mmCIF file of C-alpha atoms in Angstrom:
data_model
loop_
_atom_site.group_PDB
_atom_site.id
_atom_site.type_symbol
_atom_site.label_atom_id
_atom_site.label_comp_id
_atom_site.label_asym_id
_atom_site.label_seq_id
_atom_site.Cartn_x
_atom_site.Cartn_y
_atom_site.Cartn_z
ATOM 1 C CA MET V 1 105.841 117.584 108.952
ATOM 2 C CA ALA V 2 101.589 117.360 108.141
ATOM 3 C CA MET V 3 100.505 116.010 104.605
ATOM 4 C CA THR V 4 98.035 118.079 102.237
ATOM 5 C CA ARG V 5 95.207 116.605 100.942
ATOM 6 C CA GLU V 6 96.686 117.704 97.769
ATOM 7 C CA THR V 7 99.590 115.533 98.258
ATOM 8 C CA LEU V 8 97.548 112.297 99.460
ATOM 9 C CA THR V 9 95.399 112.850 96.735
ATOM 10 C CA GLY V 10 97.913 112.157 94.337
ATOM 11 C CA PHE V 11 99.349 109.188 95.603
ATOM 12 C CA LEU V 12 96.274 107.102 95.420
ATOM 13 C CA SER V 13 95.472 108.518 92.438
ATOM 14 C CA GLU V 14 98.614 107.852 90.803
ATOM 15 C CA ALA V 15 98.603 104.425 92.163
ATOM 16 C CA PHE V 16 94.258 104.075 92.008
ATOM 17 C CA PRO V 17 93.338 105.380 88.938
ATOM 18 C CA ASP V 18 89.992 104.068 88.039
ATOM 19 C CA ALA V 19 88.880 104.605 92.138
ATOM 20 C CA GLU V 20 86.155 106.751 93.771
ATOM 21 C CA ILE V 21 88.350 108.282 96.966
ATOM 22 C CA THR V 22 86.716 110.326 99.632
ATOM 23 C CA LEU V 23 89.239 111.775 102.414
ATOM 24 C CA THR V 24 88.289 113.252 105.878
ATOM 25 C CA ASP V 25 90.846 115.061 107.784
ATOM 26 C CA LEU V 26 89.819 112.994 111.489
ATOM 27 C CA ALA V 27 91.745 116.323 113.222
ATOM 28 C CA GLY V 28 91.772 119.570 110.725
ATOM 29 C CA ASP V 29 95.555 119.537 111.089
ATOM 30 C CA ASN V 30 96.388 117.316 108.092
ATOM 31 C CA ASP V 31 98.062 114.202 110.357
ATOM 32 C CA HIS V 32 95.160 112.148 111.004
ATOM 33 C CA TRP V 33 93.244 111.200 107.886
ATOM 34 C CA GLN V 34 90.349 108.689 106.829
ATOM 35 C CA ALA V 35 90.781 107.208 103.278
ATOM 36 C CA GLU V 36 87.779 105.273 101.632
ATOM 37 C CA ILE V 37 88.948 103.950 98.392
ATOM 38 C CA ILE V 38 86.792 102.173 96.123
ATOM 39 C CA SER V 39 88.848 100.455 92.964
ATOM 40 C CA ASP V 40 88.458 97.116 91.063
ATOM 41 C CA GLN V 41 92.103 96.502 91.359
ATOM 42 C CA PHE V 42 91.160 95.054 95.488
ATOM 43 C CA ARG V 43 88.544 92.951 94.225
ATOM 44 C CA GLY V 44 89.345 89.300 95.557
ATOM 45 C CA LYS V 45 92.114 90.834 97.569
ATOM 46 C CA THR V 46 91.831 90.714 101.489
ATOM 47 C CA ARG V 47 91.445 93.347 103.329
ATOM 48 C CA VAL V 48 95.363 92.942 104.353
ATOM 49 C CA ALA V 49 96.342 93.191 100.915
ATOM 50 C CA GLN V 50 94.071 95.822 100.303
ATOM 51 C CA HIS V 51 95.517 97.822 103.074
ATOM 52 C CA GLN V 52 99.409 96.902 101.771
ATOM 53 C CA MET V 53 98.575 98.126 98.227
ATOM 54 C CA VAL V 54 97.598 101.603 99.879
ATOM 55 C CA TYR V 55 100.615 101.683 102.408
ATOM 56 C CA ALA V 56 102.711 100.698 98.871
ATOM 57 C CA ALA V 57 101.127 103.557 97.048
ATOM 58 C CA LEU V 58 103.083 106.594 99.956
ATOM 59 C CA LYS V 59 106.256 105.019 99.439
ATOM 60 C CA GLY V 60 106.926 105.487 102.187
ATOM 61 C CA ASN V 61 105.416 108.309 103.826
ATOM 62 C CA MET V 62 102.954 106.195 106.433
ATOM 63 C CA GLY V 63 104.406 107.057 110.242
ATOM 64 C CA GLY V 64 106.581 110.355 108.815
ATOM 65 C CA GLU V 65 105.151 113.037 107.074
ATOM 66 C CA LEU V 66 101.689 111.547 107.354
ATOM 67 C CA HIS V 67 100.845 110.165 111.125
ATOM 68 C CA ALA V 68 97.673 107.960 110.921
ATOM 69 C CA LEU V 69 95.278 107.218 108.286
ATOM 70 C CA ALA V 70 91.699 105.005 108.700
ATOM 71 C CA LEU V 71 91.284 102.907 105.883
ATOM 72 C CA LYS V 72 87.535 102.327 104.274
ATOM 73 C CA THR V 73 88.701 99.630 101.162
ATOM 74 C CA SER V 74 86.820 97.833 99.019
ATOM 75 C CA ALA V 75 86.271 96.806 94.986
ATOM 76 C CA PRO V 76 82.703 98.082 93.506
ATOM 77 C CA LYS V 77 80.006 96.344 93.779
#
């Protein structure tokens, strides 16, 4: 089972309401996504901590409903 763009956007927007989020369906199957997330919540955090925040926002769906997620995270410049 795949995760739709709307569902993924919902999880990310709920966790990062201030964010600029760009999603790309890498394989055209709603199962392999790339997410670029720019949020002030990432300011001062390591890349690992930023990615952990994103995985937490997915509420356990990573590896199940969502097979693959390439992440690009940063704070606004």
